[in-house]
Amino acid sequence: MISPLQVHLRYTDDIDNAVSEIKLQGGHVTQIFTEDVFEARLADDFDLNNLKFSYSTPPNTLDSTSQIVADAWSSLQSSDRAKATEEAKSSTAPLRWDTPGFQPPGKISPEQDGTEKSAFGKSPLKSTGTPTSLYMRGSVAVGLIVVAGNTADLTFSSAEQNNVVQQVAQGLQFLTSVAPLNDLTFVYDIHFLTVTATPNPSCSSYEGCESVWRDPALLQLGYSSGYAGCVQYAEALRLQRKTDWSYVAFFTKYPQHHFAYAGGVRLCMQYSNDGWGPDQIHKVFAHETCHIFGAADEYGNCSCGSSGYFNVPNNNCVNCTTNQVSCLMDGNVLTLCYWSQGQIGWWPQVANTIGAITIDGGRPYTFVTGSEGHLWVNWWSGSAWNWSDQGTPAGISLGASMGAITVDGGRPYVFAEGSDGNLWVNWWSGSEWQWSNQGTPAGISLGASMGAITVDGGRPYVFAKGSDGNLWINWWSGSSWNWANQG
């Protein structure tokens, strides 16, 4: 979980300018709850007084939904600190979703449910069958619908409404904190509804249980009954909120065929959250949201086949590896493994290759540029594969590769030509990654790369053709960088 010190709840009366201002200041808006309340991640040393379109304190009056959000977010910060303290004291491993005595959260297929295929009029796409949630990048509209009944056992108290918002915000805050491009934003449409439907405790199918309370709720919102109404709502959300993607999340106390499941455009959860309890909703909700965007389960009868829009294999499934790593798709833990990240679209779409090296004699590092122009590294930690976003030099896009090498056995150096025509290096100092501008030879522009090598184990040499037709070398003497004309 990201530090509360890095995340701020902001109030505004001009959401568009407030979001633009945060971006211009180098921050990132992670969750937009209402037109008046949003969450932003800013550097620890950022001066909040620099923000003119949003405020740390609420206005004198907030609408009821915004007030619930503000109260829930405050509760979230307190609960995060308490949980961090408890987890620091505890050595207990996270429970797998199929631990005896618990029900696992579910993912349903059109064959099980009988609704998605007919609603879209075609076979499911490579994620969950809907064009509104192909992969989890950019902006995502979330229709959060809390459906109460008109009897005491089906109502939601103010504290329970607060907890639903808090838990959902916590689950989605986790996803924004680990998204590698730092470009994931959830935009909410929150409704607390009461329907007069009679519970059916003997319902025996997803649709049979869900339709009892879902259809009256959809009609209240102005959409058709049936799964088709969920599709209409999801598509309208995407248009109205101007987001890349959308999905619908229902919470209820009505009888369900399963306590938590996802399929097509929607996920459904019972507030009691089975044996996991209401204070663990955030983990189940994040798990189900990953299902919406194509992530596969990694417990029980999971398979090794591909999943998600980009057909990423399910290699962290317990049946496919002897070295399974901790992951939200396997158990109640807020980590997301390499393969799950690929399934929801977090691996880069490779535009150009840079090079491959070995670190510490036994760990591969492969460097590429992604379609968004960033430098990426795919690396082996010793126990798992990871993608890391190296970004770009400030204000510079990357061009041709000049090579990748290892210095001192364990420090990567990656060279590329920048859009300014200069040679740039992304290198590991031993404690942090840095970008350095190597410039060019005086009066010379760079042409084709001839390669990069390491001399005496610790001195980088980079060779390139100059605009004068000569071979040029950028090299480290042991105390300074130099350009030399090789003729």
Short mmCIF file of N, CA and C in Angstrom, two decimals, residues 110-111 116-117 122-130:
data_model
loop_
_atom_site.label_atom_id
_atom_site.label_comp_id
_atom_site.label_asym_id
_atom_site.label_seq_id
_atom_site.Cartn_x
_atom_site.Cartn_y
_atom_site.Cartn_z
N PRO A 110 -19.69 -16.61 -20.07
CA PRO A 110 -21.02 -16.54 -20.69
C PRO A 110 -21.76 -17.87 -20.65
N GLU A 111 -21.00 -18.97 -20.71
CA GLU A 111 -21.64 -20.29 -20.69
C GLU A 111 -22.29 -20.54 -19.33
N GLU A 116 -23.86 -12.63 -21.31
CA GLU A 116 -22.94 -11.74 -22.00
C GLU A 116 -22.97 -11.91 -23.51
N LYS A 117 -22.95 -13.14 -24.00
CA LYS A 117 -22.85 -13.36 -25.44
C LYS A 117 -24.05 -12.78 -26.17
N LYS A 122 -22.15 -11.29 -30.06
CA LYS A 122 -20.97 -11.92 -30.64
C LYS A 122 -20.24 -12.67 -29.55
N SER A 123 -19.26 -13.47 -29.95
CA SER A 123 -18.49 -14.23 -28.98
C SER A 123 -17.66 -13.28 -28.12
N PRO A 124 -17.31 -13.70 -26.91
CA PRO A 124 -16.53 -12.84 -26.04
C PRO A 124 -15.18 -12.48 -26.66
N LEU A 125 -14.71 -11.27 -26.34
CA LEU A 125 -13.37 -10.86 -26.74
C LEU A 125 -12.36 -11.53 -25.81
N LYS A 126 -11.09 -11.16 -25.98
CA LYS A 126 -10.04 -11.88 -25.27
C LYS A 126 -9.97 -11.57 -23.78
N SER A 127 -10.66 -10.52 -23.31
CA SER A 127 -10.65 -10.27 -21.88
C SER A 127 -11.91 -10.88 -21.27
N THR A 128 -12.91 -10.07 -20.98
CA THR A 128 -14.11 -10.62 -20.33
C THR A 128 -15.34 -10.57 -21.22
N GLY A 129 -15.18 -10.28 -22.49
CA GLY A 129 -16.33 -10.30 -23.37
C GLY A 129 -16.91 -8.95 -23.67
N THR A 130 -16.29 -7.88 -23.19
CA THR A 130 -16.86 -6.55 -23.41
C THR A 130 -15.81 -5.58 -23.92
#
